[in-house]
CSV table of N, CA, C and O in Angstrom, one decimal:
chain,number,residue,atom,x,y,z
Y,1,MET,N,-6.3,-22.6,-1.4
Y,1,MET,CA,-7.2,-22.7,-1.7
Y,1,MET,C,-8.5,-22.5,-0.3
Y,1,MET,O,-9.3,-21.7,-0.2
Y,2,LYS,N,-8.4,-23.6,0.1
Y,2,LYS,CA,-8.9,-24.1,1.3
Y,2,LYS,C,-9.0,-23.4,2.3
Y,2,LYS,O,-10.2,-23.1,3.2
Y,3,ILE,N,-7.8,-22.3,2.6
Y,3,ILE,CA,-7.6,-21.6,3.3
Y,3,ILE,C,-8.3,-20.6,3.2
Y,3,ILE,O,-8.7,-19.8,4.2
Y,4,ILE,N,-8.2,-19.9,1.6
Y,4,ILE,CA,-8.6,-18.2,1.7
Y,4,ILE,C,-9.9,-19.0,1.6
Y,4,ILE,O,-11.4,-17.8,2.4
Y,5,LYS,N,-10.8,-19.7,1.6
Y,5,LYS,CA,-12.3,-20.0,2.2
Y,5,LYS,C,-12.8,-20.0,3.3
Y,5,LYS,O,-14.1,-19.6,3.6
Y,6,GLN,N,-12.1,-20.5,4.2
Y,6,GLN,CA,-12.1,-20.7,5.6
Y,6,GLN,C,-11.8,-18.8,5.9
Y,6,GLN,O,-12.8,-18.5,6.9
Y,7,ILE,N,-10.6,-18.3,5.4
Y,7,ILE,CA,-10.5,-16.7,6.2
Y,7,ILE,C,-11.9,-16.1,5.7
Y,7,ILE,O,-12.5,-15.3,6.3
Y,8,GLY,N,-12.8,-16.5,4.3
Y,8,GLY,CA,-13.4,-15.8,3.9
Y,8,GLY,C,-14.9,-16.4,4.5
Y,8,GLY,O,-15.4,-15.3,5.0
Y,9,ILE,N,-15.2,-16.9,4.9
Y,9,ILE,CA,-16.0,-17.7,6.2
Y,9,ILE,C,-16.2,-16.5,7.4
Y,9,ILE,O,-17.1,-16.0,8.0
Y,10,ILE,N,-14.5,-17.1,8.0
Y,10,ILE,CA,-14.7,-16.0,9.4
Y,10,ILE,C,-14.9,-14.5,9.4
Y,10,ILE,O,-15.9,-14.2,9.8
Y,11,PHE,N,-14.3,-14.0,8.5
Y,11,PHE,CA,-14.5,-12.6,7.9
Y,11,PHE,C,-16.0,-11.9,7.4
Y,11,PHE,O,-16.1,-11.0,8.2
Y,12,SER,N,-16.0,-13.1,6.9
Y,12,SER,CA,-18.0,-12.9,6.7
Y,12,SER,C,-18.7,-13.0,7.4
Y,12,SER,O,-19.6,-11.6,8.1
Y,13,ILE,N,-18.4,-13.1,9.0
Y,13,ILE,CA,-19.5,-13.9,10.1
Y,13,ILE,C,-18.7,-12.7,10.7
Y,13,ILE,O,-19.7,-11.6,11.4
Y,14,CYS,N,-17.3,-11.9,11.0
Y,14,CYS,CA,-17.4,-11.1,11.2
Y,14,CYS,C,-17.9,-9.0,10.6
Y,14,CYS,O,-18.3,-8.6,11.3
Y,15,TRP,N,-17.8,-9.3,9.5
Y,15,TRP,CA,-18.5,-8.5,8.9
Y,15,TRP,C,-19.6,-8.0,9.0
Y,15,TRP,O,-20.7,-6.8,9.2
Y,16,ILE,N,-20.5,-9.5,9.2
Y,16,ILE,CA,-22.0,-9.4,9.2
Y,16,ILE,C,-22.6,-8.7,10.5
Y,16,ILE,O,-23.1,-8.0,11.0
Y,17,SER,N,-21.3,-9.1,11.7
Y,17,SER,CA,-21.9,-8.6,13.2
Y,17,SER,C,-21.4,-7.3,13.6
Y,17,SER,O,-21.9,-6.9,14.0
Y,18,THR,N,-20.3,-7.1,12.6
Y,18,THR,CA,-20.0,-5.1,12.5
Y,18,THR,C,-21.4,-4.6,11.9
Y,18,THR,O,-21.9,-3.2,12.5
Y,19,VAL,N,-22.0,-4.8,11.0
Y,19,VAL,CA,-23.5,-4.6,10.5
Y,19,VAL,C,-24.3,-4.3,11.2
Y,19,VAL,O,-25.3,-3.5,11.8
Y,20,ILE,N,-24.8,-5.3,12.0
Y,20,ILE,CA,-25.9,-5.9,12.7
Y,20,ILE,C,-25.5,-5.1,14.3
Y,20,ILE,O,-26.3,-4.2,14.5
Y,21,GLU,N,-24.2,-4.9,14.4
Y,21,GLU,CA,-23.6,-4.1,15.6
Y,21,GLU,C,-24.4,-2.4,15.4
Y,21,GLU,O,-25.0,-2.1,16.3
Y,22,GLN,N,-24.4,-2.1,14.0
Y,22,GLN,CA,-24.6,-0.3,13.6
Y,22,GLN,C,-25.5,-0.4,14.0
Y,22,GLN,O,-26.3,0.6,13.8
Y,23,PHE,N,-27.0,-1.4,14.0
Y,23,PHE,CA,-27.8,-1.2,13.6
Y,23,PHE,C,-28.9,-1.5,15.4
Y,23,PHE,O,-29.9,-0.8,15.5
Y,24,LEU,N,-28.2,-1.9,15.9
Y,24,LEU,CA,-28.6,-2.4,17.8
Y,24,LEU,C,-28.7,-0.9,18.3
Y,24,LEU,O,-28.0,0.3,17.9
Y,25,PRO,N,-29.7,-0.3,18.7
Y,25,PRO,CA,-30.0,0.8,19.3
Y,25,PRO,C,-29.3,0.7,20.8
Y,25,PRO,O,-29.6,2.0,21.7
Y,26,PHE,N,-28.4,0.1,20.8
Y,26,PHE,CA,-28.0,-0.2,22.5
Y,26,PHE,C,-26.3,-0.9,22.1
Y,26,PHE,O,-26.4,-1.6,20.6
Y,27,ALA,N,-25.5,-0.4,22.8
Y,27,ALA,CA,-24.1,-0.9,22.9
Y,27,ALA,C,-23.7,-2.3,22.7
Y,27,ALA,O,-24.2,-2.5,23.9
Y,28,PHE,N,-23.2,-3.0,22.0
Y,28,PHE,CA,-22.9,-4.3,22.1
Y,28,PHE,C,-21.9,-4.4,21.2
Y,28,PHE,O,-21.5,-4.6,19.9
Y,29,PRO,N,-20.8,-5.7,21.7
Y,29,PRO,CA,-19.1,-5.8,20.9
Y,29,PRO,C,-20.0,-6.2,19.7
Y,29,PRO,O,-20.6,-7.2,19.8
Y,30,ALA,N,-19.2,-6.4,18.7
Y,30,ALA,CA,-18.8,-7.1,17.5
Y,30,ALA,C,-18.4,-8.4,17.3
Y,30,ALA,O,-19.2,-9.2,16.4
Y,31,SER,N,-17.8,-8.4,18.0
Y,31,SER,CA,-16.9,-9.7,18.2
Y,31,SER,C,-17.4,-10.6,18.8
Y,31,SER,O,-17.7,-11.8,19.0
Y,32,VAL,N,-19.0,-10.0,20.0
Y,32,VAL,CA,-19.6,-11.2,21.0
Y,32,VAL,C,-20.9,-11.5,19.9
Y,32,VAL,O,-21.1,-12.3,20.0
Y,33,ILE,N,-21.4,-10.3,19.0
Y,33,ILE,CA,-22.0,-11.2,17.9
Y,33,ILE,C,-21.7,-11.9,17.2
Y,33,ILE,O,-22.3,-12.9,16.8
Y,34,ALA,N,-20.4,-11.7,16.4
Y,34,ALA,CA,-19.9,-13.1,15.7
Y,34,ALA,C,-19.9,-14.3,15.8
Y,34,ALA,O,-19.7,-14.9,15.5
Y,35,MET,N,-19.3,-14.5,17.8
Y,35,MET,CA,-19.1,-15.6,18.5
Y,35,MET,C,-21.0,-16.4,18.8
Y,35,MET,O,-21.0,-17.2,18.2
Y,36,LEU,N,-21.6,-15.2,18.6
Y,36,LEU,CA,-23.2,-15.8,18.8
Y,36,LEU,C,-23.8,-16.4,17.3
Y,36,LEU,O,-24.3,-17.2,17.5
Y,37,LEU,N,-23.2,-15.6,16.2
Y,37,LEU,CA,-23.2,-16.3,15.1
Y,37,LEU,C,-23.0,-17.1,14.4
Y,37,LEU,O,-23.5,-18.0,14.1
Y,38,LEU,N,-21.5,-17.5,14.9
Y,38,LEU,CA,-20.7,-18.8,14.5
Y,38,LEU,C,-21.9,-20.2,15.5
Y,38,LEU,O,-21.7,-20.7,14.9
Y,39,LEU,N,-22.0,-19.7,16.4
Y,39,LEU,CA,-22.3,-20.9,17.1
Y,39,LEU,C,-23.9,-21.3,16.6
Y,39,LEU,O,-23.9,-22.1,16.4
Y,40,VAL,N,-24.5,-20.2,15.8
Y,40,VAL,CA,-25.8,-20.6,15.5
Y,40,VAL,C,-25.9,-21.3,14.3
Y,40,VAL,O,-26.4,-21.7,14.0
Y,41,CYS,N,-24.8,-20.7,13.5
Y,41,CYS,CA,-24.3,-21.4,12.2
Y,41,CYS,C,-24.3,-23.0,12.4
Y,41,CYS,O,-24.6,-23.7,11.4
Y,42,LEU,N,-23.2,-22.8,13.6
Y,42,LEU,CA,-22.8,-24.1,13.4
Y,42,LEU,C,-23.8,-25.3,14.3
Y,42,LEU,O,-23.9,-26.2,13.7
Y,43,LEU,N,-24.6,-24.8,15.5
Y,43,LEU,CA,-25.9,-25.2,15.8
Y,43,LEU,C,-26.6,-25.5,14.9
Y,43,LEU,O,-27.4,-26.8,14.4
Y,44,THR,N,-27.2,-24.8,14.0
Y,44,THR,CA,-28.1,-25.3,12.8
Y,44,THR,C,-27.8,-26.1,11.7
Y,44,THR,O,-28.2,-26.6,10.7
Y,45,GLY,N,-26.5,-26.3,11.6
Y,45,GLY,CA,-25.7,-27.2,10.2
Y,45,GLY,C,-25.3,-26.4,9.1
Y,45,GLY,O,-25.3,-26.5,8.2
Y,46,VAL,N,-26.0,-24.6,9.1
Y,46,VAL,CA,-25.4,-23.9,8.1
Y,46,VAL,C,-24.0,-24.1,7.8
Y,46,VAL,O,-23.6,-23.8,6.5
Y,47,LEU,N,-23.1,-24.2,9.0
Y,47,LEU,CA,-21.4,-23.9,8.8
Y,47,LEU,C,-21.6,-25.8,9.7
Y,47,LEU,O,-21.7,-26.1,11.0
Y,48,LYS,N,-20.7,-26.5,8.4
Y,48,LYS,CA,-19.9,-27.5,9.3
Y,48,LYS,C,-18.5,-26.9,10.5
Y,48,LYS,O,-17.7,-25.9,9.7
Y,49,ILE,N,-18.3,-27.5,10.7
Y,49,ILE,CA,-17.1,-27.4,11.7
Y,49,ILE,C,-15.7,-27.4,10.4
Y,49,ILE,O,-14.7,-27.2,10.9
Y,50,SER,N,-16.1,-28.7,10.2
Y,50,SER,CA,-14.6,-28.8,9.2
Y,50,SER,C,-14.6,-27.8,8.2
Y,50,SER,O,-13.6,-27.4,7.2
Y,51,HIS,N,-16.2,-26.7,7.8
Y,51,HIS,CA,-15.7,-25.3,7.4
Y,51,HIS,C,-14.9,-24.3,7.2
Y,51,HIS,O,-14.1,-23.7,7.1
Y,52,ILE,N,-14.3,-24.6,8.5
Y,52,ILE,CA,-13.5,-23.8,9.6
Y,52,ILE,C,-12.2,-24.3,10.4
Y,52,ILE,O,-11.6,-23.6,10.5
Y,53,ARG,N,-12.6,-25.6,10.3
Y,53,ARG,CA,-11.3,-26.3,11.1
Y,53,ARG,C,-9.6,-25.7,11.1
Y,53,ARG,O,-9.2,-25.8,12.1
Y,54,GLU,N,-9.3,-26.0,10.0
Y,54,GLU,CA,-7.7,-25.1,9.5
Y,54,GLU,C,-7.4,-23.9,10.5
Y,54,GLU,O,-6.4,-23.7,11.0
Y,55,LYS,N,-8.5,-22.8,9.8
Y,55,LYS,CA,-8.0,-21.3,10.3
Y,55,LYS,C,-8.4,-21.1,11.8
Y,55,LYS,O,-8.3,-20.4,12.2
Y,56,SER,N,-9.3,-21.9,12.4
Y,56,SER,CA,-9.8,-21.5,14.0
Y,56,SER,C,-8.9,-21.8,14.5
Y,56,SER,O,-8.8,-21.9,15.5
Y,57,ASP,N,-7.7,-23.6,14.2
Y,57,ASP,CA,-6.8,-24.2,15.1
Y,57,ASP,C,-6.0,-23.1,15.0
Y,57,ASP,O,-5.6,-22.6,16.0
Y,58,PHE,N,-5.4,-22.7,13.8
Y,58,PHE,CA,-4.3,-21.3,13.6
Y,58,PHE,C,-4.5,-20.1,14.8
Y,58,PHE,O,-4.0,-19.9,15.0
Y,59,LEU,N,-5.9,-19.9,14.6
Y,59,LEU,CA,-6.3,-18.6,15.3
Y,59,LEU,C,-6.2,-18.8,17.1
Y,59,LEU,O,-5.5,-17.9,17.7
Y,60,LEU,N,-6.2,-20.1,17.3
Y,60,LEU,CA,-6.3,-20.8,18.8
Y,60,LEU,C,-5.2,-20.4,18.4
Y,60,LEU,O,-4.6,-20.5,19.7
Y,61,ALA,N,-4.2,-21.2,17.7
Y,61,ALA,CA,-2.8,-21.6,18.4
Y,61,ALA,C,-2.4,-20.2,18.9
Y,61,ALA,O,-0.9,-20.3,19.8
Y,62,ASN,N,-2.5,-19.4,17.9
Y,62,ASN,CA,-1.6,-18.2,18.2
Y,62,ASN,C,-2.5,-16.8,18.9
Y,62,ASN,O,-2.3,-15.5,18.6
Y,63,MET,N,-3.2,-17.2,19.7
Y,63,MET,CA,-4.2,-16.1,20.5
Y,63,MET,C,-3.5,-14.9,21.4
Y,63,MET,O,-3.7,-14.1,21.2
Y,64,ALA,N,-2.5,-15.8,21.8
Y,64,ALA,CA,-1.5,-15.0,23.0
Y,64,ALA,C,-1.0,-13.6,22.1
Y,64,ALA,O,-0.5,-12.4,22.2
Y,65,PHE,N,-0.5,-14.3,20.5
Y,65,PHE,CA,-0.1,-12.8,19.9
Y,65,PHE,C,-0.9,-11.7,19.4
Y,65,PHE,O,-0.9,-10.6,19.7
Y,66,PHE,N,-2.7,-11.9,19.6
Y,66,PHE,CA,-3.6,-10.8,19.6
Y,66,PHE,C,-3.5,-10.3,20.8
Y,66,PHE,O,-4.1,-9.0,20.7
Y,67,PHE,N,-3.3,-10.5,21.9
Y,67,PHE,CA,-3.3,-9.7,23.3
Y,67,PHE,C,-2.2,-9.0,23.5
Y,67,PHE,O,-2.3,-8.0,24.3
Y,68,ILE,N,-1.4,-8.9,22.7
Y,68,ILE,CA,0.1,-8.2,22.7
Y,68,ILE,C,-0.4,-6.8,22.5
Y,68,ILE,O,0.0,-5.7,23.4
Y,69,PRO,N,-0.8,-6.0,21.1
Y,69,PRO,CA,-1.7,-4.7,21.3
Y,69,PRO,C,-2.2,-4.3,22.6
Y,69,PRO,O,-2.1,-3.1,23.0
Y,70,ALA,N,-3.2,-4.7,23.5
Y,70,ALA,CA,-3.6,-4.7,24.6
Y,70,ALA,C,-2.8,-4.5,25.3
Y,70,ALA,O,-3.0,-3.8,26.4
Y,71,GLY,N,-2.0,-5.5,25.5
Y,71,GLY,CA,-1.2,-5.2,27.0
Y,71,GLY,C,-0.1,-4.0,26.6
Y,71,GLY,O,0.0,-3.7,27.5
Y,72,VAL,N,0.1,-3.5,25.1
Y,72,VAL,CA,1.2,-2.7,25.3
Y,72,VAL,C,0.1,-1.4,25.7
Y,72,VAL,O,0.7,-0.5,26.4
Y,73,ASN,N,-1.3,-1.2,25.4
Y,73,ASN,CA,-2.3,0.0,25.6
Y,73,ASN,C,-2.3,0.1,26.9
Y,73,ASN,O,-2.7,1.2,27.4
Y,74,VAL,N,-1.8,-1.2,27.9
Y,74,VAL,CA,-2.4,-0.6,29.2
Y,74,VAL,C,-1.2,0.4,29.5
Y,74,VAL,O,-1.3,1.1,31.0
Y,75,ILE,N,-0.2,0.1,29.2
Y,75,ILE,CA,1.2,2.0,29.6
Y,75,ILE,C,0.3,2.7,29.5
Y,75,ILE,O,0.6,3.8,30.0
Y,76,ASN,N,-0.7,3.5,28.3
Y,76,ASN,CA,-1.4,4.3,28.3
Y,76,ASN,C,-1.7,4.9,29.6
Y,76,ASN,O,-2.4,5.7,29.9
Y,77,TYR,N,-1.9,4.0,30.4
Y,77,TYR,CA,-3.2,4.1,31.7
Y,77,TYR,C,-2.6,3.8,32.8
Y,77,TYR,O,-3.2,3.6,34.0
Y,78,LEU,N,-1.2,4.1,32.8
Y,78,LEU,CA,-0.7,4.1,33.7
Y,78,LEU,C,-1.1,4.5,35.5
Y,78,LEU,O,-0.6,4.5,35.9
Y,79,ASP,N,-1.4,5.9,35.0
Y,79,ASP,CA,-1.3,6.8,36.0
Y,79,ASP,C,-2.9,6.6,36.6
Y,79,ASP,O,-2.5,6.8,38.0
Y,80,ILE,N,-3.5,6.1,35.7
Y,80,ILE,CA,-5.3,5.5,36.4
Y,80,ILE,C,-4.8,4.2,37.1
Y,80,ILE,O,-5.8,4.0,38.2
Y,81,LEU,N,-3.8,2.9,36.7
Y,81,LEU,CA,-3.9,1.8,37.3
Y,81,LEU,C,-3.3,2.3,38.9
Y,81,LEU,O,-3.1,1.6,39.5
Y,82,LYS,N,-2.0,3.5,38.9
Y,82,LYS,CA,-1.2,3.3,39.9
Y,82,LYS,C,-2.5,4.2,41.1
Y,82,LYS,O,-2.2,4.0,42.1
Y,83,ALA,N,-3.0,4.6,40.7
Y,83,ALA,CA,-4.0,5.6,41.3
Y,83,ALA,C,-5.5,4.5,41.9
Y,83,ALA,O,-5.9,4.8,43.0
Y,84,ASN,N,-5.6,3.8,41.4
Y,84,ASN,CA,-6.3,2.7,42.2
Y,84,ASN,C,-6.3,1.1,42.0
Y,84,ASN,O,-6.7,0.6,41.9
Y,85,TRP,N,-4.6,0.8,42.4
Y,85,TRP,CA,-3.9,-0.2,42.6
Y,85,TRP,C,-4.7,-1.5,43.5
Y,85,TRP,O,-5.1,-2.3,42.8
Y,86,LEU,N,-5.0,-0.6,44.8
Y,86,LEU,CA,-5.8,-1.2,45.8
Y,86,LEU,C,-7.2,-1.7,45.6
Y,86,LEU,O,-7.8,-3.2,45.1
Y,87,PRO,N,-7.9,-1.4,44.6
Y,87,PRO,CA,-9.0,-2.1,44.5
Y,87,PRO,C,-8.8,-2.9,43.1
Y,87,PRO,O,-9.9,-4.1,43.2
Y,88,LEU,N,-8.5,-3.0,42.4
Y,88,LEU,CA,-8.3,-3.6,41.3
Y,88,LEU,C,-7.4,-4.7,41.7
Y,88,LEU,O,-7.0,-5.9,41.0
Y,89,ILE,N,-6.3,-4.7,42.8
Y,89,ILE,CA,-5.9,-5.8,43.4
Y,89,ILE,C,-6.8,-6.6,44.2
Y,89,ILE,O,-6.8,-8.0,43.9
Y,90,LEU,N,-8.2,-6.1,45.1
Y,90,LEU,CA,-8.8,-7.1,45.6
Y,90,LEU,C,-10.2,-7.1,44.5
Y,90,LEU,O,-10.7,-8.1,44.9
Y,91,ILE,N,-10.0,-6.6,43.3
Y,91,ILE,CA,-11.2,-7.4,42.3
Y,91,ILE,C,-10.8,-8.6,42.0
Y,91,ILE,O,-10.9,-9.5,41.4
Y,92,CYS,N,-9.2,-8.5,41.6
Y,92,CYS,CA,-8.1,-9.5,40.6
Y,92,CYS,C,-8.7,-10.8,41.9
Y,92,CYS,O,-9.0,-11.9,41.3
Y,93,VAL,N,-8.4,-10.4,43.2
Y,93,VAL,CA,-8.5,-11.4,44.4
Y,93,VAL,C,-9.5,-12.5,44.5
Y,93,VAL,O,-10.0,-13.3,44.2
Y,94,ILE,N,-10.7,-11.1,44.5
Y,94,ILE,CA,-12.0,-11.8,44.5
Y,94,ILE,C,-12.5,-12.0,43.2
Y,94,ILE,O,-13.0,-13.4,43.7
Y,95,THR,N,-12.7,-11.8,42.3
Y,95,THR,CA,-13.4,-12.3,41.1
Y,95,THR,C,-12.1,-13.8,41.1
Y,95,THR,O,-13.1,-15.2,40.6
Y,96,THR,N,-11.4,-13.9,41.7
Y,96,THR,CA,-9.9,-15.3,41.2
Y,96,THR,C,-10.9,-16.4,42.2
Y,96,THR,O,-11.1,-17.6,41.6
Y,97,VAL,N,-11.2,-16.3,43.2
Y,97,VAL,CA,-11.7,-17.0,44.7
Y,97,VAL,C,-13.3,-17.4,43.7
Y,97,VAL,O,-13.3,-18.3,44.1
Y,98,ILE,N,-14.1,-16.5,43.1
Y,98,ILE,CA,-15.5,-16.4,42.6
Y,98,ILE,C,-15.1,-17.6,41.6
Y,98,ILE,O,-15.7,-18.8,41.8
Y,99,THR,N,-13.7,-17.5,40.8
Y,99,THR,CA,-13.9,-18.5,39.3
Y,99,THR,C,-13.1,-19.9,40.2
Y,99,THR,O,-13.8,-20.6,39.7
Y,100,PHE,N,-12.8,-19.7,40.8
Y,100,PHE,CA,-12.5,-21.1,41.3
Y,100,PHE,C,-13.4,-21.9,42.3
Y,100,PHE,O,-13.4,-22.7,42.5
Y,101,ALA,N,-14.3,-21.0,42.8
Y,101,ALA,CA,-15.2,-21.7,43.4
Y,101,ALA,C,-16.5,-22.4,42.7
Y,101,ALA,O,-16.9,-23.1,42.9
Y,102,ALA,N,-17.0,-21.7,41.5
Y,102,ALA,CA,-17.5,-21.9,40.3
Y,102,ALA,C,-17.3,-23.2,39.7
Y,102,ALA,O,-17.8,-24.2,39.3
Y,103,THR,N,-15.6,-22.8,39.2
Y,103,THR,CA,-15.3,-24.4,38.7
Y,103,THR,C,-15.2,-25.1,39.5
Y,103,THR,O,-15.6,-26.7,39.1
Y,104,ALA,N,-14.9,-25.6,40.9
Y,104,ALA,CA,-15.1,-26.4,41.5
Y,104,ALA,C,-16.2,-26.9,41.9
Y,104,ALA,O,-16.6,-28.3,42.0
Y,105,TRP,N,-17.6,-26.0,42.1
Y,105,TRP,CA,-18.9,-26.8,42.0
Y,105,TRP,C,-19.7,-26.9,41.4
Y,105,TRP,O,-20.1,-28.4,40.7
Y,106,SER,N,-19.0,-27.0,40.2
Y,106,SER,CA,-19.2,-27.1,38.5
Y,106,SER,C,-18.7,-28.8,38.0
Y,106,SER,O,-19.6,-29.4,37.5
Y,107,VAL,N,-17.6,-28.3,39.0
Y,107,VAL,CA,-17.0,-30.1,38.7
Y,107,VAL,C,-17.4,-31.0,39.2
Y,107,VAL,O,-18.0,-32.1,39.0
Y,108,ARG,N,-17.7,-31.0,40.9
Y,108,ARG,CA,-18.4,-31.8,41.8
Y,108,ARG,C,-19.7,-32.0,41.0
Y,108,ARG,O,-20.2,-33.3,41.1
Y,109,LEU,N,-20.6,-31.0,40.5
Y,109,LEU,CA,-22.0,-31.7,40.1
Y,109,LEU,C,-21.9,-32.4,39.1
Y,109,LEU,O,-22.6,-33.5,38.8
Y,110,THR,N,-21.3,-32.0,38.4
Y,110,THR,CA,-20.7,-32.8,37.5
Y,110,THR,C,-20.2,-34.3,37.7
Y,110,THR,O,-21.5,-35.8,36.8
Y,111,MET,N,-19.6,-34.6,38.6
Y,111,MET,CA,-18.9,-35.6,38.7
Y,111,MET,C,-20.5,-36.6,39.4
Y,111,MET,O,-20.6,-37.6,39.2
Y,112,ARG,N,-21.1,-35.7,40.4
Y,112,ARG,CA,-22.1,-36.7,40.9
Y,112,ARG,C,-23.7,-36.5,39.9
Y,112,ARG,O,-23.9,-38.0,40.1
Y,113,LEU,N,-23.8,-35.9,38.7
Y,113,LEU,CA,-24.6,-36.1,37.7
Y,113,LEU,C,-24.0,-37.8,37.0
Y,113,LEU,O,-24.9,-38.1,36.7
Y,114,LEU,N,-22.7,-37.8,36.6
Y,114,LEU,CA,-22.2,-38.4,36.1
Y,114,LEU,C,-22.6,-40.0,36.7
Y,114,LEU,O,-22.6,-40.9,36.3
Y,115,ALA,N,-21.9,-39.8,38.1
Y,115,ALA,CA,-21.6,-41.3,39.1
Y,115,ALA,C,-23.2,-41.4,39.3
Y,115,ALA,O,-23.7,-42.8,38.9
Y,116,GLY,N,-24.2,-40.3,39.3
Y,116,GLY,CA,-25.7,-40.6,38.9
Y,116,GLY,C,-26.5,-41.5,37.9
Y,116,GLY,O,-26.8,-42.7,37.6
Y,117,LYS,N,-25.5,-41.5,36.7
Y,117,LYS,CA,-25.7,-41.9,35.8
Y,117,LYS,C,-25.7,-43.6,35.6
Y,117,LYS,O,-25.6,-44.2,34.9
Y,118,LYS,N,-24.0,-43.6,35.9
Y,118,LYS,CA,-23.7,-44.7,35.9
Y,118,LYS,C,-24.6,-45.9,37.0
Y,118,LYS,O,-24.5,-46.7,36.3
Y,119,LYS,N,-24.8,-45.2,38.2
Y,119,LYS,CA,-25.4,-45.8,39.3
Y,119,LYS,C,-27.5,-46.3,37.9
Y,119,LYS,O,-27.6,-47.9,38.5
Y,120,GLY,N,-27.8,-45.2,37.5
Y,120,GLY,CA,-29.1,-46.0,37.0
Y,120,GLY,C,-28.4,-47.0,35.6
Y,120,GLY,O,-29.5,-47.8,35.1
Y,121,ALA,N,-27.4,-46.8,34.5
Y,121,ALA,CA,-27.5,-48.0,34.0
Y,121,ALA,C,-27.5,-49.6,34.7
Y,121,ALA,O,-27.5,-50.1,33.7
Y,122,GLN,N,-26.0,-49.3,35.6
Y,122,GLN,CA,-25.9,-50.4,37.0
Y,122,GLN,C,-27.3,-51.2,37.0
Y,122,GLN,O,-27.6,-52.5,36.9
Y,123,ASN,N,-28.1,-50.8,37.1
Y,123,ASN,CA,-29.3,-51.0,37.5
Y,123,ASN,C,-30.2,-51.3,36.7
Y,123,ASN,O,-31.3,-52.6,37.1
Y,124,GLU,N,-30.7,-51.0,35.8
Y,124,GLU,CA,-31.2,-51.6,34.5
Y,124,GLU,C,-31.2,-52.9,33.8
Y,124,GLU,O,-30.3,-53.5,34.2
């Protein structure tokens, strides 16, 4: 019964986000709205992690399964991909380098902040 309740909570948030999407005057993905709603519910305490833990762990463990339809659908656009392969490769390489750089910068900043906190705690 606990799993059914967790599924109900997750699907309710998804349904509410779909309703919100219909009323927005601009295009915005319902899935992003659902994630924002879930975040707000968790931060405000309306929803506890224990209310959705088992079902969310299951969904995360099987996430790769949900990408299969999107991956197979790429075949429908093979002619577009062939015509634009060079820009796509360049975009992939450039964004990968930017992501690596941003991650490295974030880690270095975090390490500096943590080192600063340790020095501050030792001086007190």
